[in-house]
Short mmCIF file of C-alpha atoms in Angstrom, two decimals:
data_model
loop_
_atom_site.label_atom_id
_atom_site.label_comp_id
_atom_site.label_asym_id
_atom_site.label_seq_id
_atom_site.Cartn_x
_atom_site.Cartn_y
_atom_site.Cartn_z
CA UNK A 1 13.24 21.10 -26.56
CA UNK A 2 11.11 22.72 -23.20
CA UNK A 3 12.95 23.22 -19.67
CA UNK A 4 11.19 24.27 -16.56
CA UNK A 5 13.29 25.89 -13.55
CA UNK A 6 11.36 26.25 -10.44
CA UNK A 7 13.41 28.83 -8.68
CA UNK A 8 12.86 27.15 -5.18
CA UNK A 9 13.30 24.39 -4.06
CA UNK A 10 11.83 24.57 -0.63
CA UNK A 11 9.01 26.83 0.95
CA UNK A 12 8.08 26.99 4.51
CA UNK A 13 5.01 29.17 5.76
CA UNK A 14 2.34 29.39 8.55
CA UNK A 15 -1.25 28.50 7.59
CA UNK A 16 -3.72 31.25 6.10
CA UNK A 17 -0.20 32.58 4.52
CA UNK A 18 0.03 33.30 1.09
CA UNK A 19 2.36 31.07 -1.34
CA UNK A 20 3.51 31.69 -4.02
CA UNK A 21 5.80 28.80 -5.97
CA UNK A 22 7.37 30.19 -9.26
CA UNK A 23 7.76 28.24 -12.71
CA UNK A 24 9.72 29.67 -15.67
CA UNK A 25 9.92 27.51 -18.36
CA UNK A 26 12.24 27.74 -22.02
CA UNK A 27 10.53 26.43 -25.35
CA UNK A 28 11.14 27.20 -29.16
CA UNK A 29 6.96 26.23 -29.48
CA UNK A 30 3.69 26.70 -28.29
CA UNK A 31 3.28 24.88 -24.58
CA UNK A 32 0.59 23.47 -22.65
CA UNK A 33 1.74 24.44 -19.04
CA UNK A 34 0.46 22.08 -15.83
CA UNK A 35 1.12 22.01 -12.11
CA UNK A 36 1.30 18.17 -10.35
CA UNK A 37 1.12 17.91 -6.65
CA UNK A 38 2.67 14.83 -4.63
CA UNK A 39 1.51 13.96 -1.16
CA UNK A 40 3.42 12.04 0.72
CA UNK A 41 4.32 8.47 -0.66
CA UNK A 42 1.43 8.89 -3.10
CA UNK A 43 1.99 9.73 -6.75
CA UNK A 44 1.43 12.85 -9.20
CA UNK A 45 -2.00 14.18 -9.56
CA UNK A 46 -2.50 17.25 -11.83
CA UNK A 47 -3.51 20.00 -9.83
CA UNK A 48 -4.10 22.56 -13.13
CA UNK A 49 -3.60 23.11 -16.36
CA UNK A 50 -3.57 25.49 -18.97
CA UNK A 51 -4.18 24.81 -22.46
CA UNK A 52 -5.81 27.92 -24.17
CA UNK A 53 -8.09 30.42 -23.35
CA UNK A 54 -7.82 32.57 -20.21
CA UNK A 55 -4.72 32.79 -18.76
CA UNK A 56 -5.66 32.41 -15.16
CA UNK A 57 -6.45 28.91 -14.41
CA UNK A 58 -7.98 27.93 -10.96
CA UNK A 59 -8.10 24.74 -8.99
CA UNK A 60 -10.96 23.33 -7.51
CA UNK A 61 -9.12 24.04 -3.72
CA UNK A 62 -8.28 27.29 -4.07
CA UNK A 63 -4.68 27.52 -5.61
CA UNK A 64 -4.48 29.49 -9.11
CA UNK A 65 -1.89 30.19 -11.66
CA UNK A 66 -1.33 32.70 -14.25
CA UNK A 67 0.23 32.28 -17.81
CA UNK A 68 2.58 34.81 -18.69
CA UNK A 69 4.09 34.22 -22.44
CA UNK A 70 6.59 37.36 -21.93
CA UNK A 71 7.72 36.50 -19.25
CA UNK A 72 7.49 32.69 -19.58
CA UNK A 73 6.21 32.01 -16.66
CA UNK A 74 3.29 29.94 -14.76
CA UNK A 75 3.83 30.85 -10.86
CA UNK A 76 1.08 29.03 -8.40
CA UNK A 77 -0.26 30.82 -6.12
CA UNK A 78 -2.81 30.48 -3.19
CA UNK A 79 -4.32 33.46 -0.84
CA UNK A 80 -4.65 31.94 2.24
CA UNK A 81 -2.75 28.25 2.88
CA UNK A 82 -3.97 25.00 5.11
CA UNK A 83 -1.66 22.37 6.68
CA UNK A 84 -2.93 19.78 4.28
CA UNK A 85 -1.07 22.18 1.36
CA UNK A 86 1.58 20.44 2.76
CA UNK A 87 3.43 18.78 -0.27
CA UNK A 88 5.59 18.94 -3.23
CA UNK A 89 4.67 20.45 -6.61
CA UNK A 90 5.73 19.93 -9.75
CA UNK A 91 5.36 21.79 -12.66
CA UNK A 92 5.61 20.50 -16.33
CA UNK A 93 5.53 21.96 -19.82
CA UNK A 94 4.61 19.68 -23.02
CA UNK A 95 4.47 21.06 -26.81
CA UNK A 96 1.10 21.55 -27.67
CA UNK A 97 -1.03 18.90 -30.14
CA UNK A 98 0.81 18.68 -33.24
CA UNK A 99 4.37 19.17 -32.22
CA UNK A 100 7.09 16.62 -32.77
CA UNK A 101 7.35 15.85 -29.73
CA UNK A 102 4.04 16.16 -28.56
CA UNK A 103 3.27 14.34 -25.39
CA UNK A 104 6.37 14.55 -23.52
CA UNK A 105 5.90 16.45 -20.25
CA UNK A 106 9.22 17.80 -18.72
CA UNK A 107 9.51 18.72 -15.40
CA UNK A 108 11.04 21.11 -13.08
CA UNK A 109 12.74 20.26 -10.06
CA UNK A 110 9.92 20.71 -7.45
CA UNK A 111 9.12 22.69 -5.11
CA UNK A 112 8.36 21.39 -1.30
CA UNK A 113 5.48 23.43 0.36
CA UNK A 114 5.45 23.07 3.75
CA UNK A 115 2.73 24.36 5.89
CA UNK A 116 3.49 25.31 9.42
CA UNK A 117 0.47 25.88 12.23
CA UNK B 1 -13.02 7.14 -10.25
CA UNK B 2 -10.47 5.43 -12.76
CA UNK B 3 -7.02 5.48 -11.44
CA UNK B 4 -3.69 4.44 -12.87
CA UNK B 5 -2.64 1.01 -10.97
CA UNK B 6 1.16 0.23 -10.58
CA UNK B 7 2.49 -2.70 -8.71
CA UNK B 8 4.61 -3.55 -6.78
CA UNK B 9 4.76 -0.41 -4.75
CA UNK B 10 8.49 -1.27 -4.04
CA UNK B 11 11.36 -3.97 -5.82
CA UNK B 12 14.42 -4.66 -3.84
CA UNK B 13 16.52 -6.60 -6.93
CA UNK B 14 20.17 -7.29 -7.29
CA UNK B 15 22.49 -5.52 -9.67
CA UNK B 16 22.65 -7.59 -13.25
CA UNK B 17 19.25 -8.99 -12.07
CA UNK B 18 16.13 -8.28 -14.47
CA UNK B 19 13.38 -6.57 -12.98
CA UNK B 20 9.50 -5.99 -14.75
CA UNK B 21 7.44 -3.33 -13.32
CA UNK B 22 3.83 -3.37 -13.94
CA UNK B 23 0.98 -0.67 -14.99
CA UNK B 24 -2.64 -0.80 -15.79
CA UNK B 25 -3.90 2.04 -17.28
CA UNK B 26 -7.29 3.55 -17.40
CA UNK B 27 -9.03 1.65 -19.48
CA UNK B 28 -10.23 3.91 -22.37
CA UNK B 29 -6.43 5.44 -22.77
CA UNK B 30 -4.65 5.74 -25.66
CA UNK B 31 -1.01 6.78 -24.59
CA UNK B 32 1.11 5.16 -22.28
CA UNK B 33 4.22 6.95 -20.65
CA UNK B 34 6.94 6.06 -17.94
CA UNK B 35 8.90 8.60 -15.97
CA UNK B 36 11.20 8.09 -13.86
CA UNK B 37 12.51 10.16 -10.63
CA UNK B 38 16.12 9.30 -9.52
CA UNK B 39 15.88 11.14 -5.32
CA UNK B 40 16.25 14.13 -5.27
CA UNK B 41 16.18 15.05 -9.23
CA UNK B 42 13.49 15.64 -11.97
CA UNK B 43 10.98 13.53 -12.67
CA UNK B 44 12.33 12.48 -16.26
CA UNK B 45 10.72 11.18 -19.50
CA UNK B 46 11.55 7.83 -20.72
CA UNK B 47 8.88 6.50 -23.13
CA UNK B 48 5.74 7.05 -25.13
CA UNK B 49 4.14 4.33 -26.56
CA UNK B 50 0.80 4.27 -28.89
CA UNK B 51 -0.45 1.75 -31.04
CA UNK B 52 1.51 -0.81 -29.61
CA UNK B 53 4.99 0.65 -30.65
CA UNK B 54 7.35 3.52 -28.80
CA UNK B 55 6.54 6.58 -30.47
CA UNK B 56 9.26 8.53 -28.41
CA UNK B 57 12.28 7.95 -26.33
CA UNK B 58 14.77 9.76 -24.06
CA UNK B 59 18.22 9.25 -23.93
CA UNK B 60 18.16 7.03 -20.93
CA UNK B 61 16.22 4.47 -22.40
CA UNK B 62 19.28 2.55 -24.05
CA UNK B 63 18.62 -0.99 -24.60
CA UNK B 64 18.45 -2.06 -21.23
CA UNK B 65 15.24 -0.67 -21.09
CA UNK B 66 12.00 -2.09 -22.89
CA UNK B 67 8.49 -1.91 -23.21
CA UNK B 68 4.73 -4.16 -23.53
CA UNK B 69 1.62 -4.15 -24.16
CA UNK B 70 1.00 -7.87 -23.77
CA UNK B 71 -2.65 -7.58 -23.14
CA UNK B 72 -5.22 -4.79 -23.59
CA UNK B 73 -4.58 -3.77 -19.77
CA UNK B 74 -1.05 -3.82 -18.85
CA UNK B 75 1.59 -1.94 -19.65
CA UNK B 76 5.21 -3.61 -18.63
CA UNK B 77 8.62 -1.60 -18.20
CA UNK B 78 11.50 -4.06 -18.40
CA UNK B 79 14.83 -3.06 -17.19
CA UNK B 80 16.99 -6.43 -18.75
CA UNK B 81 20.06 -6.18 -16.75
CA UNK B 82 19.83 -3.58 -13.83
CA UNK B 83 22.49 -0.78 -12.15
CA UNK B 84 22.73 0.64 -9.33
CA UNK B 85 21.98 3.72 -11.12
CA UNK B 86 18.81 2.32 -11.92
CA UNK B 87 17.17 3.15 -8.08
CA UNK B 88 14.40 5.45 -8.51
CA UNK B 89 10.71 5.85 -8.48
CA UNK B 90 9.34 4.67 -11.94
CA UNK B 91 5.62 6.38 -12.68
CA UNK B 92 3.39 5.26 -15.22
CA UNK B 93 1.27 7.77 -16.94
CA UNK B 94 -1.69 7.44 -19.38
CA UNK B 95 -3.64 9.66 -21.81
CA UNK B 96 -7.22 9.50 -23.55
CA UNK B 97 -6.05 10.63 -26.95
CA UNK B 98 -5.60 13.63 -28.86
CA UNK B 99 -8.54 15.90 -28.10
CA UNK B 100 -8.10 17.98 -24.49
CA UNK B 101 -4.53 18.46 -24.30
CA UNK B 102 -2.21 16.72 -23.11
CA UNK B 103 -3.52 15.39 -19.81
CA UNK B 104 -1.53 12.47 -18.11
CA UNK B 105 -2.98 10.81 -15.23
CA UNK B 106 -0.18 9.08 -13.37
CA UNK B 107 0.26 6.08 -10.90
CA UNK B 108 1.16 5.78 -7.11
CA UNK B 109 4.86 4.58 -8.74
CA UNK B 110 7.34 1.55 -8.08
CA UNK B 111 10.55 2.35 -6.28
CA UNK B 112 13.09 0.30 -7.27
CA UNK B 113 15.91 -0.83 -5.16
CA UNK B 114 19.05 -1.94 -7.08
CA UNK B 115 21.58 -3.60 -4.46
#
């Protein structure tokens, strides 16, 4: 079984800030590790992923997150932040092809970015 | 681009009342999913289903709960008797297959109102 803690639950900063939202997660297997954003009454789109490979992973608008298997971790992160950040992110762990229970994402609470001018 | 479709956007049903909440999928998916977020908690996992049969369930899916694939474009969650525990957002999620990981796209969701 996987569980993700995302150690805050809120996080209020002024735009061109940095952010940084943290994800730990617990698994007895190999992950795939992915961050979900939800605007405002819309639903989940994935934001980033990482499946293999390099253990930076970058988004197409500028937010990034690092895989750390010691430290079982997959923080987001994003230099310089715009009002439009404004939103709640998820992030989700899944065992990786092959598992058991392969296919399952499980969540962590969320985290609620909000972007002040 | 292809989106996940769920309707209706929001339910308002009475307790003990049966309520069906639709998805269409992207078309060329393989793997349906519904999740479920209860305000202010996780999102949760409630079902896989491939091949036209559940291939995984949580614990909250008791038999209250089922799901359909009547046609080759919806994807029905069926809650036969509902609770007041039952409020929540319900998302549907789909997958291509096997190859890529395991990437979910995932619908606007259905709140449901139990009175």
């Amino acid at each position: 079984a996987q569980s993700v803690t995302q150690l805050d639950s809120q996080v209020p900063v002024f735009e061109e800030a940095p952010v940084e939202l943290r994800c730990n997660y617990s698994s007895s297997v190999s992950v795939y590790l992915f961050w979900y954003v939800q605007y405002p009454n819309q639903g989940l789109q994935l934001l980033l992923k990482y499946l293999s490979g390099s253990t930076l992973v970058e988004s197409i608008n500028g937010f990034e997150a690092e895989f750390n298997k010691s430290q079982t971790s997959f923080h987001l992160r994003k230099p310089s932040v715009h009002i439009s950040d404004t939103a709640e992110y998820f992030c989700a762990v899944s065992e990786r092809a092959g598992g058991t229970s392969y296919g399952k994402l499980t969540f962590g609470q969320g985290t609620i970015l909000t972007v002040h001018p | 681009e292809p989106e996940v479709t769920q309707t209706p956007s929001h339910q308002v049903t009475q307790m003990g009342q049966e309520v069906i909440l639709r998805c269409v999928p992207i078309s060329n998916h393989l793997y349906f999913y519904w999740y479920r977020q209860i305000l202010g908690q996780k999102v949760e996992f409630l079902v896989s289903f491939y091949n036209n049969e559940i291939s995984e369930k949580s614990e909250i899916f008791d038999d209250q709960f089922s799901v359909e694939r009547p046609d080759g474009s919806n994807f029905t969650l069926k809650i036969r008797s509902t609770k007041l525990e039952d409020s929540a957002m319900y998302f549907c999620a789909s997958r291509r297959g096997l190859a890529g990981g395991n990437i979910q796209y995932f619908g606007a969701g259905t709140r449901l109102s139990v009175l």
